[in-house]
Short mmCIF file of C-alpha atoms in Angstrom, two decimals:
data_model
loop_
_atom_site.label_atom_id
_atom_site.label_comp_id
_atom_site.label_asym_id
_atom_site.label_seq_id
_atom_site.Cartn_x
_atom_site.Cartn_y
_atom_site.Cartn_z
CA MET A 560 -27.22 -12.40 19.14
CA ILE A 561 -23.46 -12.29 18.93
CA ASP A 562 -21.68 -10.17 21.48
CA ARG A 563 -19.48 -8.04 19.25
CA ARG A 564 -17.36 -6.92 22.14
CA SER A 565 -16.30 -10.43 22.90
CA LEU A 566 -15.41 -10.96 19.24
CA ILE A 567 -13.27 -7.86 19.25
CA ALA A 568 -11.69 -8.87 22.53
CA ALA A 569 -10.77 -12.17 20.88
CA LEU A 570 -9.06 -10.46 17.97
CA PRO A 571 -5.43 -10.81 19.08
CA LEU A 572 -6.03 -14.51 19.59
CA LEU A 573 -7.59 -14.88 16.15
CA GLY A 574 -4.85 -12.83 14.59
CA ALA A 575 -2.18 -15.07 16.01
CA ALA A 576 -3.76 -18.17 14.51
CA PRO A 577 -2.56 -19.32 11.07
CA ALA A 578 -4.91 -20.12 8.17
CA ARG A 579 -7.59 -21.99 10.10
CA ALA A 580 -8.20 -20.91 13.66
CA ALA A 581 -7.94 -23.73 16.13
CA GLY A 582 -10.46 -22.28 18.58
CA PRO A 583 -14.18 -21.66 18.15
CA ALA A 584 -15.28 -20.47 14.69
CA PRO A 585 -15.07 -16.65 14.50
CA CYS A 586 -18.58 -16.12 13.08
CA VAL A 587 -20.71 -18.46 15.11
CA ALA A 588 -24.19 -17.38 14.13
CA THR A 589 -25.87 -18.01 10.79
CA ARG A 590 -25.75 -14.78 8.86
CA GLY A 591 -25.78 -13.25 5.39
CA THR A 592 -22.82 -11.53 3.81
CA GLY A 593 -24.51 -8.60 2.07
CA ASP A 594 -23.51 -6.14 4.77
CA LEU A 595 -19.95 -7.38 5.16
CA GLY A 596 -16.78 -5.69 4.06
CA VAL A 597 -13.03 -5.67 4.32
CA VAL A 598 -10.67 -2.96 5.56
CA ILE A 599 -7.05 -3.31 4.41
CA GLU A 600 -4.43 -2.74 7.11
CA ARG A 601 -1.60 -1.94 4.75
CA ALA A 602 1.40 -1.95 7.05
CA THR A 603 0.71 -5.16 8.93
CA GLY A 604 -0.43 -7.44 6.12
CA SER A 605 -3.77 -7.90 7.79
CA ILE A 606 -7.41 -7.19 7.01
CA LEU A 607 -10.43 -6.46 9.16
CA ILE A 608 -13.71 -8.12 8.34
CA VAL A 609 -16.42 -5.59 9.16
CA GLU A 610 -20.20 -5.39 9.05
CA THR A 611 -22.01 -2.22 8.14
CA THR A 612 -25.36 -2.78 9.89
CA GLY A 613 -24.03 -2.50 13.45
CA ARG A 614 -20.83 -0.83 12.18
CA SER A 615 -18.46 -3.21 13.87
CA VAL A 616 -15.30 -5.21 13.37
CA LEU A 617 -15.99 -8.95 13.25
CA ALA A 618 -12.47 -10.31 12.94
CA ARG A 619 -8.91 -9.64 11.90
CA VAL A 620 -7.20 -11.98 9.43
CA GLU A 621 -3.41 -11.85 9.21
CA GLY A 622 -0.73 -13.25 6.95
CA LEU A 623 -1.65 -11.58 3.64
CA GLY A 624 1.82 -10.23 2.82
CA ASP A 625 2.61 -6.70 1.60
CA LEU A 626 -0.72 -4.90 1.39
CA SER A 627 0.42 -1.44 0.34
CA HIS A 628 -1.96 -0.39 -2.43
CA ALA A 629 -3.95 -3.59 -1.93
CA SER A 630 -7.37 -3.97 -3.47
CA LEU A 631 -9.84 -6.80 -3.81
CA CYS A 632 -12.83 -8.20 -5.62
CA VAL A 633 -15.67 -10.30 -4.26
CA SER A 634 -17.08 -13.68 -5.31
CA ARG A 635 -20.61 -13.82 -6.76
CA ASP A 636 -21.97 -15.38 -3.58
CA GLU A 637 -20.38 -12.58 -1.54
CA ARG A 638 -18.62 -15.09 0.66
CA TYR A 639 -15.03 -14.77 -0.55
CA ALA A 640 -12.78 -11.78 -1.05
CA TYR A 641 -9.83 -12.04 -3.44
CA VAL A 642 -7.16 -9.73 -2.08
CA PHE A 643 -4.44 -8.47 -4.43
CA GLY A 644 -1.23 -7.61 -2.58
CA ARG A 645 1.77 -5.59 -3.65
CA ASP A 646 4.04 -8.61 -3.31
CA GLY A 647 2.15 -10.50 -6.02
CA GLY A 648 0.07 -12.35 -3.46
CA LEU A 649 -3.45 -13.40 -4.34
CA THR A 650 -5.33 -14.39 -1.20
CA LYS A 651 -8.82 -15.85 -1.15
CA VAL A 652 -10.38 -15.00 2.19
CA ASP A 653 -13.48 -16.70 3.56
CA LEU A 654 -15.43 -13.80 5.07
CA LEU A 655 -17.81 -16.02 7.02
CA GLU A 656 -15.18 -18.16 8.65
CA ALA A 657 -12.71 -15.27 8.86
CA ARG A 658 -9.80 -17.29 7.54
CA ILE A 659 -7.55 -17.59 4.53
CA ASP A 660 -9.04 -20.18 2.20
CA LYS A 661 -6.18 -20.17 -0.32
CA ARG A 662 -3.15 -18.05 -0.98
CA ILE A 663 -0.67 -17.99 -3.84
CA VAL A 664 2.15 -15.64 -4.79
CA GLN A 665 1.49 -15.30 -8.49
CA GLY A 666 3.87 -12.53 -9.51
CA GLY A 667 6.60 -10.32 -8.15
CA ASN A 668 4.61 -7.15 -7.82
CA SER A 669 0.94 -6.70 -8.57
CA ILE A 670 -1.41 -3.80 -8.60
CA GLY A 671 -4.97 -5.03 -8.71
CA GLY A 672 -7.43 -7.39 -10.23
CA ALA A 673 -10.99 -8.19 -11.16
CA ILE A 674 -13.45 -11.08 -11.31
CA SER A 675 -15.29 -12.15 -14.47
CA ASP A 676 -19.03 -11.66 -14.83
CA ASP A 677 -19.71 -15.38 -14.34
CA GLY A 678 -17.58 -15.39 -11.18
CA ALA A 679 -15.32 -18.12 -12.56
CA LEU A 680 -12.13 -16.21 -13.30
CA VAL A 681 -9.96 -13.84 -11.29
CA ALA A 682 -7.52 -11.72 -13.31
CA VAL A 683 -4.49 -10.05 -11.74
CA SER A 684 -2.64 -7.09 -13.15
CA ASN A 685 1.12 -7.17 -12.63
CA TYR A 686 3.92 -4.62 -12.51
CA GLU A 687 6.56 -7.33 -12.24
CA PRO A 688 6.89 -9.30 -14.49
CA GLY A 689 4.17 -7.25 -16.21
CA GLY A 690 1.15 -8.60 -18.02
CA VAL A 691 -2.01 -10.20 -16.69
CA ARG A 692 -2.56 -13.63 -15.18
CA VAL A 693 -5.95 -15.26 -14.92
CA PHE A 694 -6.85 -17.81 -12.24
CA ASP A 695 -9.69 -20.19 -11.53
CA ALA A 696 -11.76 -18.40 -8.87
CA GLN A 697 -12.39 -21.61 -6.95
CA THR A 698 -8.96 -23.20 -6.89
CA LEU A 699 -6.65 -20.30 -7.82
CA ALA A 700 -5.10 -22.58 -10.48
CA LEU A 701 -3.54 -20.65 -13.38
CA VAL A 702 -5.88 -20.46 -16.38
CA ALA A 703 -4.06 -17.99 -18.64
CA ASP A 704 -0.81 -16.03 -18.58
CA VAL A 705 -0.90 -13.05 -20.93
CA PRO A 706 2.38 -11.12 -21.09
CA ALA A 707 1.96 -7.46 -22.00
CA VAL A 708 4.49 -6.75 -24.67
CA GLY A 709 4.45 -3.41 -26.41
CA PRO A 710 6.26 -2.06 -29.43
CA GLY A 711 9.88 -3.16 -29.53
CA GLY A 712 9.14 -6.26 -27.47
CA LEU A 713 9.40 -4.46 -24.12
CA PRO A 714 7.38 -5.94 -21.26
CA SER A 715 4.91 -3.49 -19.80
CA LYS A 716 3.36 -2.88 -16.41
CA THR A 717 -0.40 -3.27 -16.61
CA VAL A 718 -2.84 -0.92 -14.88
CA GLY A 719 -6.55 -0.17 -14.74
CA LEU A 720 -7.69 -3.80 -15.04
CA VAL A 721 -11.49 -4.10 -15.04
CA ASP A 722 -14.03 -6.81 -15.79
CA ILE A 723 -16.54 -6.29 -18.57
CA PRO A 724 -19.52 -8.45 -19.56
CA GLY A 725 -18.76 -11.66 -21.46
CA ARG A 726 -15.89 -13.26 -19.47
CA ALA A 727 -13.61 -10.44 -20.50
CA PHE A 728 -11.25 -7.88 -18.99
CA VAL A 729 -9.81 -4.59 -20.18
CA TYR A 730 -6.53 -3.06 -19.04
CA ALA A 731 -3.90 -0.53 -20.05
CA LEU A 732 -0.17 -0.97 -20.66
CA TYR A 733 1.65 1.74 -18.71
CA ASP A 734 5.00 1.61 -20.49
CA ALA A 735 3.69 0.78 -23.95
CA GLY A 736 0.75 3.20 -24.08
CA GLU A 737 -1.78 0.58 -25.21
CA ILE A 738 -5.20 -0.68 -24.12
CA TRP A 739 -6.00 -4.40 -24.38
CA ARG A 740 -9.22 -6.35 -24.20
CA LEU A 741 -8.74 -9.93 -23.05
CA GLU A 742 -11.62 -12.32 -23.74
CA LEU A 743 -11.71 -15.79 -22.21
CA PRO A 744 -14.58 -17.66 -23.83
CA LYS A 745 -15.34 -20.94 -22.09
CA GLY A 746 -13.50 -23.90 -23.61
CA ARG A 747 -11.67 -21.77 -26.17
CA GLU A 748 -8.33 -20.02 -26.41
CA PRO A 749 -8.06 -16.55 -24.85
CA ARG A 750 -8.33 -13.73 -27.37
CA VAL A 751 -6.60 -10.33 -27.13
CA THR A 752 -7.66 -7.16 -28.95
CA ARG A 753 -4.83 -4.60 -28.90
CA LEU A 754 -5.27 -0.86 -29.24
CA ALA A 755 -1.88 0.77 -29.76
CA GLY A 756 -0.84 4.40 -29.42
CA VAL A 757 -3.61 5.38 -27.01
CA GLY A 758 -1.43 7.98 -25.25
CA LYS A 759 1.63 8.36 -23.07
CA LEU A 760 1.88 6.56 -19.71
CA PRO A 761 -1.70 5.48 -18.91
CA TYR A 762 -1.48 5.20 -15.11
CA ASP A 763 -4.98 4.09 -14.16
CA ALA A 764 -8.31 3.42 -15.81
CA ASN A 765 -11.87 2.41 -15.15
CA VAL A 766 -15.08 1.44 -16.89
CA THR A 767 -18.56 2.88 -16.42
CA ALA A 768 -21.09 0.79 -14.50
CA ASP A 769 -22.76 -0.32 -17.76
CA GLY A 770 -19.45 -1.73 -19.04
CA ARG A 771 -19.45 0.66 -21.97
CA HIS A 772 -16.95 3.51 -21.54
CA TYR A 773 -13.36 2.75 -20.59
CA PHE A 774 -11.25 5.79 -19.68
CA ALA A 775 -7.51 5.72 -19.00
CA GLY A 776 -5.77 8.68 -17.34
CA LEU A 777 -2.52 9.65 -19.02
CA PHE A 778 0.45 10.84 -17.04
CA GLY A 779 2.61 11.80 -19.98
CA GLU A 780 0.17 14.21 -21.57
CA ASP A 781 -2.79 16.49 -21.05
CA GLY A 782 -5.65 14.17 -21.93
CA VAL A 783 -7.56 10.98 -21.30
CA ALA A 784 -7.81 7.88 -23.51
CA HIS A 785 -11.31 6.56 -24.18
CA VAL A 786 -12.65 3.31 -25.65
CA ASP A 787 -16.33 2.72 -26.41
CA LEU A 788 -16.63 -1.01 -25.67
CA TRP A 789 -20.05 -1.20 -27.31
CA LYS A 790 -18.64 -0.35 -30.73
CA GLU A 791 -16.79 -2.87 -32.92
CA PRO A 792 -14.13 -2.79 -34.10
CA LEU A 793 -12.77 -1.32 -30.89
CA ALA A 794 -11.00 2.01 -31.23
CA ALA A 795 -9.28 4.34 -28.78
CA ALA A 796 -9.65 8.10 -28.97
CA ARG A 797 -8.16 10.96 -27.02
CA VAL A 798 -10.67 13.05 -25.06
CA LEU A 799 -10.25 16.18 -22.93
CA GLU A 800 -7.13 16.99 -24.92
CA GLY A 801 -5.20 19.89 -23.45
CA TYR A 802 -7.33 20.08 -20.29
CA GLY A 803 -4.38 21.66 -18.49
CA LYS A 804 -4.42 24.46 -21.07
CA GLY A 805 -0.64 24.35 -21.30
CA GLU A 806 -0.16 25.32 -17.66
CA ALA A 807 2.64 23.52 -15.86
CA PRO A 808 1.12 20.77 -13.70
CA LEU A 809 1.70 20.82 -9.94
CA PRO A 810 3.97 18.13 -8.51
CA VAL A 811 1.95 14.96 -7.94
CA TYR A 812 2.68 13.40 -4.55
CA LYS A 813 0.07 10.73 -4.93
CA MET A 814 -1.25 9.40 -8.22
CA PRO A 815 -4.99 9.89 -8.65
CA HIS A 816 -7.17 6.80 -8.88
CA TYR A 817 -9.98 6.08 -11.29
CA GLU A 818 -11.30 3.21 -9.19
CA GLY A 819 -14.66 4.17 -7.73
CA TRP A 820 -14.84 7.32 -9.85
CA GLY A 821 -17.75 9.69 -9.59
CA SER A 822 -20.21 8.51 -12.19
CA THR A 823 -23.57 10.23 -12.02
CA GLN A 824 -26.25 10.03 -14.70
CA ASN A 825 -24.47 11.00 -17.90
CA ARG A 826 -21.57 12.68 -16.18
CA LEU A 827 -18.24 11.45 -14.94
CA PHE A 828 -16.05 13.23 -12.39
CA LEU A 829 -12.37 12.59 -13.04
CA PRO A 830 -9.43 13.71 -10.94
CA ALA A 831 -7.23 16.01 -13.01
CA ILE A 832 -3.57 15.12 -12.74
CA GLY A 833 -1.30 17.79 -11.29
CA ARG A 834 -4.23 20.14 -10.69
CA ASP A 835 -6.51 20.99 -7.77
CA GLU A 836 -9.56 20.14 -9.85
CA LEU A 837 -12.09 17.57 -10.87
CA ILE A 838 -12.98 17.53 -14.53
CA VAL A 839 -16.54 16.66 -15.45
CA ILE A 840 -17.07 14.72 -18.68
CA ASP A 841 -20.42 14.55 -20.47
CA LEU A 842 -20.73 10.88 -21.47
CA ASP A 843 -22.99 11.67 -24.43
CA THR A 844 -20.61 14.08 -26.11
CA LEU A 845 -17.34 13.02 -24.40
CA LYS A 846 -16.65 16.72 -23.94
CA GLU A 847 -15.81 18.65 -20.81
CA ALA A 848 -19.00 19.63 -18.97
CA GLY A 849 -17.43 21.64 -16.18
CA ARG A 850 -14.80 21.73 -13.48
CA VAL A 851 -14.80 21.64 -9.73
CA LYS A 852 -12.11 23.59 -7.91
CA THR A 853 -11.00 21.41 -5.01
CA TRP A 854 -9.03 21.66 -1.78
CA GLY A 855 -6.08 19.74 -3.19
CA GLN A 856 -5.20 17.27 -5.90
CA PRO A 857 -7.97 14.66 -5.92
CA VAL A 858 -7.04 11.01 -5.42
CA PHE A 859 -10.45 9.32 -5.29
CA ALA A 860 -13.64 11.03 -6.48
CA VAL A 861 -16.41 8.61 -5.61
CA ALA A 862 -20.09 9.15 -6.32
CA ARG A 863 -22.63 8.25 -3.68
CA PRO A 864 -24.50 5.29 -5.20
CA ASP A 865 -27.51 7.47 -6.11
CA GLY A 866 -25.15 9.90 -7.86
CA ARG A 867 -26.35 12.99 -6.02
CA HIS A 868 -23.01 13.78 -4.38
CA VAL A 869 -19.38 13.03 -5.15
CA TRP A 870 -16.99 12.61 -2.22
CA VAL A 871 -13.35 13.46 -2.83
CA ASN A 872 -10.11 12.82 -0.95
CA TYR A 873 -6.71 14.38 -1.63
CA ALA A 874 -3.03 13.78 -2.17
CA HIS A 875 -0.27 14.29 0.35
CA PRO A 876 0.24 16.76 2.01
CA LYS A 877 -3.39 17.95 1.88
CA ASN A 878 -4.81 14.54 2.69
CA GLY A 879 -6.59 15.27 5.96
CA VAL A 880 -9.69 16.59 4.22
CA VAL A 881 -12.67 15.11 2.39
CA GLU A 882 -14.95 17.31 0.33
CA VAL A 883 -18.46 16.68 -0.90
CA VAL A 884 -19.46 17.96 -4.34
CA ASP A 885 -23.05 18.56 -5.42
CA ALA A 886 -23.43 16.73 -8.74
CA LEU A 887 -25.90 19.27 -10.13
CA SER A 888 -24.42 22.61 -9.09
CA LEU A 889 -20.78 21.36 -9.13
CA GLU A 890 -20.27 23.21 -5.85
CA ILE A 891 -18.51 21.96 -2.75
CA VAL A 892 -21.27 21.58 -0.18
CA ARG A 893 -19.24 20.21 2.72
CA ARG A 894 -15.71 19.87 3.98
CA ILE A 895 -14.95 17.16 6.53
CA GLU A 896 -11.76 16.39 8.44
CA PRO A 897 -11.85 12.72 9.43
CA GLY A 898 -8.20 12.60 10.56
CA PRO A 899 -4.72 12.68 9.05
CA ALA A 900 -3.97 10.81 5.80
CA VAL A 901 -7.39 9.91 4.42
CA LEU A 902 -6.67 7.13 1.92
CA HIS A 903 -9.98 5.73 0.76
CA LEU A 904 -13.74 5.80 1.14
CA GLU A 905 -16.52 3.34 0.45
CA PHE A 906 -20.28 3.85 0.49
CA THR A 907 -22.74 1.35 1.87
CA PRO A 908 -24.57 -0.27 -1.07
CA ARG A 909 -27.36 2.30 -1.24
CA GLY A 910 -25.26 5.12 0.11
CA HIS A 911 -26.84 5.93 3.47
CA GLU A 912 -23.41 5.91 5.09
CA VAL A 913 -19.81 6.17 3.99
CA TRP A 914 -16.72 4.61 5.58
CA VAL A 915 -13.52 6.65 5.41
CA SER A 916 -10.02 5.39 6.28
CA ALA A 917 -7.73 7.83 8.11
CA ARG A 918 -4.38 6.06 8.03
CA ASP A 919 -2.47 8.18 10.51
CA ALA A 920 -5.36 8.28 12.96
CA ASP A 921 -5.41 4.46 12.86
CA ALA A 922 -9.15 4.72 12.41
CA VAL A 923 -12.04 4.14 10.06
CA VAL A 924 -14.67 6.84 10.41
CA VAL A 925 -18.29 6.31 9.40
CA TYR A 926 -20.50 9.24 8.34
CA ASP A 927 -24.20 9.66 7.74
CA THR A 928 -24.28 10.92 4.14
CA ARG A 929 -27.37 13.12 4.71
CA THR A 930 -26.39 14.91 7.90
CA PHE A 931 -22.60 14.45 7.49
CA ALA A 932 -22.53 13.52 11.17
CA GLU A 933 -19.90 11.07 12.36
CA VAL A 934 -21.79 7.96 13.47
CA ALA A 935 -18.92 5.60 14.33
CA ARG A 936 -15.15 5.48 14.64
CA LEU A 937 -13.49 2.06 14.53
CA PRO A 938 -9.87 1.38 15.43
CA ALA A 939 -7.77 -0.09 12.61
CA ARG A 940 -4.01 -0.33 12.06
CA LYS A 941 -2.93 2.06 9.30
CA PRO A 942 -6.11 1.43 7.29
CA SER A 943 -6.14 1.99 3.53
CA GLY A 944 -8.67 0.44 1.15
CA ILE A 945 -12.26 -0.30 2.24
CA PHE A 946 -14.31 -2.73 0.15
CA PHE A 947 -17.88 -3.87 0.73
CA THR A 948 -19.30 -7.13 -0.60
CA ALA A 949 -21.89 -5.35 -2.77
CA ARG A 950 -19.05 -4.90 -5.27
CA ALA A 951 -19.70 -8.53 -6.22
CA HIS A 952 -22.68 -7.39 -8.27
CA MET A 953 -21.23 -4.32 -9.93
CA ILE A 954 -19.54 -4.29 -13.34
CA GLY A 955 -15.98 -3.03 -13.21
CA LYS A 956 -15.65 -3.34 -9.42
CA MET B 823 22.55 26.93 35.93
CA LEU B 824 24.23 27.45 32.60
CA ALA B 825 25.30 23.83 32.54
CA SER B 826 21.76 22.63 33.11
CA LEU B 827 20.44 24.94 30.38
CA LEU B 828 23.02 23.59 27.96
CA LEU B 829 22.11 20.07 28.92
CA THR B 830 18.44 20.73 28.38
CA SER B 831 19.10 22.28 25.02
CA ALA B 832 21.34 19.39 23.91
CA ALA B 833 18.75 16.89 25.07
CA SER B 834 15.93 18.65 23.24
CA GLN B 835 18.01 18.82 20.07
CA ALA B 836 18.71 15.13 20.23
CA ALA B 837 15.04 14.48 20.78
CA ARG B 838 14.14 16.67 17.80
CA ALA B 839 16.59 14.80 15.56
CA ASP B 840 14.99 11.52 16.62
CA VAL B 841 11.49 12.79 15.95
CA ASP B 842 12.52 14.08 12.53
CA ARG B 843 14.16 10.82 11.60
CA ALA B 844 11.12 8.89 12.63
CA ARG B 845 8.93 11.28 10.65
CA LEU B 846 11.14 10.93 7.58
CA ALA B 847 11.23 7.15 7.86
CA ASP B 848 7.44 7.20 8.10
CA LEU B 849 7.24 9.50 5.06
CA VAL B 850 9.46 7.11 3.09
CA ARG B 851 7.39 4.06 3.99
CA GLN B 852 3.97 5.63 3.64
CA ASP B 853 4.26 8.32 0.98
CA CYS B 854 7.22 7.21 -1.15
CA GLY B 855 5.75 3.75 -0.62
CA SER B 856 2.53 4.66 -2.43
CA CYS B 857 4.46 4.48 -5.72
CA HIS B 858 7.61 2.56 -4.79
CA GLY B 859 5.94 -0.01 -2.54
CA LEU B 860 5.73 -0.13 1.23
CA THR B 861 8.82 -2.34 1.25
CA LEU B 862 10.38 -0.14 -1.46
CA LYS B 863 10.66 -3.08 -3.84
CA GLY B 864 8.99 -1.04 -6.56
CA GLY B 865 5.57 -0.33 -7.98
CA LEU B 866 4.68 2.25 -10.58
CA GLY B 867 8.01 3.74 -9.48
CA ARG B 868 11.28 1.81 -9.56
CA PRO B 869 12.64 -0.16 -6.58
CA LEU B 870 14.40 1.95 -3.93
CA THR B 871 16.14 -0.83 -2.06
CA ALA B 872 19.82 -0.36 -1.13
CA GLU B 873 20.65 -2.90 -3.82
CA ALA B 874 18.68 -1.07 -6.50
CA LEU B 875 20.37 2.22 -5.58
CA ALA B 876 23.88 0.79 -5.18
CA HIS B 877 25.29 2.43 -8.31
CA PHE B 878 23.80 5.88 -7.60
CA PRO B 879 25.85 8.34 -5.52
CA VAL B 880 23.96 9.59 -2.48
CA GLU B 881 23.99 13.12 -3.94
CA THR B 882 22.21 11.89 -7.07
CA VAL B 883 19.51 10.26 -4.96
CA ARG B 884 19.17 13.47 -2.93
CA ASP B 885 18.86 15.58 -6.09
CA ILE B 886 16.22 13.30 -7.60
CA ILE B 887 14.23 13.57 -4.36
CA LEU B 888 14.52 17.37 -4.43
CA ASP B 889 13.94 17.97 -8.13
CA GLY B 890 12.08 14.89 -9.33
CA LEU B 891 12.53 13.27 -12.73
CA PRO B 892 10.83 15.35 -15.43
CA GLY B 893 8.79 13.28 -17.85
CA THR B 894 8.06 10.66 -15.18
CA PRO B 895 5.62 10.71 -12.25
CA MET B 896 8.52 11.31 -9.79
CA PRO B 897 7.68 14.75 -8.34
CA PRO B 898 10.08 17.33 -6.92
CA TRP B 899 9.90 17.22 -3.12
CA ARG B 900 11.68 20.56 -2.69
CA PRO B 901 8.41 22.32 -1.75
CA LEU B 902 7.96 19.88 1.14
CA LEU B 903 11.47 18.87 2.24
CA SER B 904 14.65 20.74 3.12
CA VAL B 905 17.98 19.84 1.51
CA GLU B 906 19.04 18.31 4.84
CA GLU B 907 15.91 16.19 5.00
CA ALA B 908 16.36 14.99 1.42
CA SER B 909 20.00 14.14 2.22
CA ALA B 910 18.89 12.19 5.28
CA ILE B 911 16.34 10.25 3.20
CA ALA B 912 18.92 9.53 0.46
CA ASP B 913 21.29 8.29 3.15
CA MET B 914 18.60 6.09 4.71
CA LEU B 915 17.73 4.58 1.33
CA LYS B 916 21.34 3.95 0.40
CA ARG B 917 21.92 2.19 3.72
CA GLY B 918 18.64 0.30 3.42
CA ASP B 919 17.66 1.65 6.82
CA THR B 920 14.14 3.03 6.65
CA LYS B 921 12.73 1.41 9.76
#
């Protein structure tokens, strides 16, 4: 039995060490990785490796660069996390040994990434220089560089990059208003399918857990772009057109995120932009199926893995609150105040607990999702994203 | 007695200015940073480094903070910040001093 307290006490020492710690290995006992996770400490370029069974911090790994808006994906064996940093850094972290396995700076400014279904390729979405770069998941060697060039030859920021089945990725071009599918068949040239004119300023996107429906939120207009990835030839269509009903949107102090969206049965809960609302889409008809009036402008609306509830956090300055929506009645059933500046939340794989980061409380708070009782509070430095290893086995995560 | 009151008041004002500055610097890093990057080198929003803002007058930067840029995701901060606070932020950005 590992004494967690001694591990935590050893954190400063571990943190000071460079890539490979000189002292005793951080995780000494044989263990699985299915209950591990990573908490991003955005301001200090560090991450915490956590475990969700005993709800504890196992180690801190430092030296990951600028981690504002950082996200990650997980290798198929759930041993490695690929962390995408704002400074273009791609860092492969060994979760068992709590050390950086490899790190490259692949672009000037990146926004996220994804891993292919076979676990062989990691794709990174870039703001600067734009486009998408694909790397070998084992070595981080460059496999493909796909500039995103829209009409008029202008380079475009890429957003909403997701993996879909068949060694392929889908992403949106923010400046150009396009959606691209990038296929990377083994031993053959990469292939791009371009969908132009999907809408103005797609700012984020996501795909349903079956890899079928890709939705991109549009900043420049009242609507959402949709692609049915099961239907060839691919086509993009506008859905929820005019959802704001012509009303002037509220100022948006934090862009909503589609990552981790609330997908339950045949319904999807999307944050409306510039509105204190979630919009519910019926996935069979692609029509609006209802709205949920919320405390503020939603940033993340994440469904508990069983889909029964959707947990929502909010934009500055109303970001000290999390609300829980009943997926059937569309009513708010609970309001929780974990601490100031709630940035992200992540459910345990089957949803018995949820971890919530409260940046300005320097804490991660864990709740029982049945009783809503706080069950743990872990210190973390300005925590933002929380990512558990179970993402390794989910499409689009 | 009067002197000590004046002193107290001056001290508390200075302290308040410090607190405000720290709060604004934190707002710039954390909340502006969510679009412009924690190091302000850019993200979905453009870079806000002193270099990137060199050819903008401080008043222009202040006005963009207060009124936003219609047609882009840059929101008006007037509902949340006073003119003085926006000026202070514009000044900090222009000087590259947001620590």
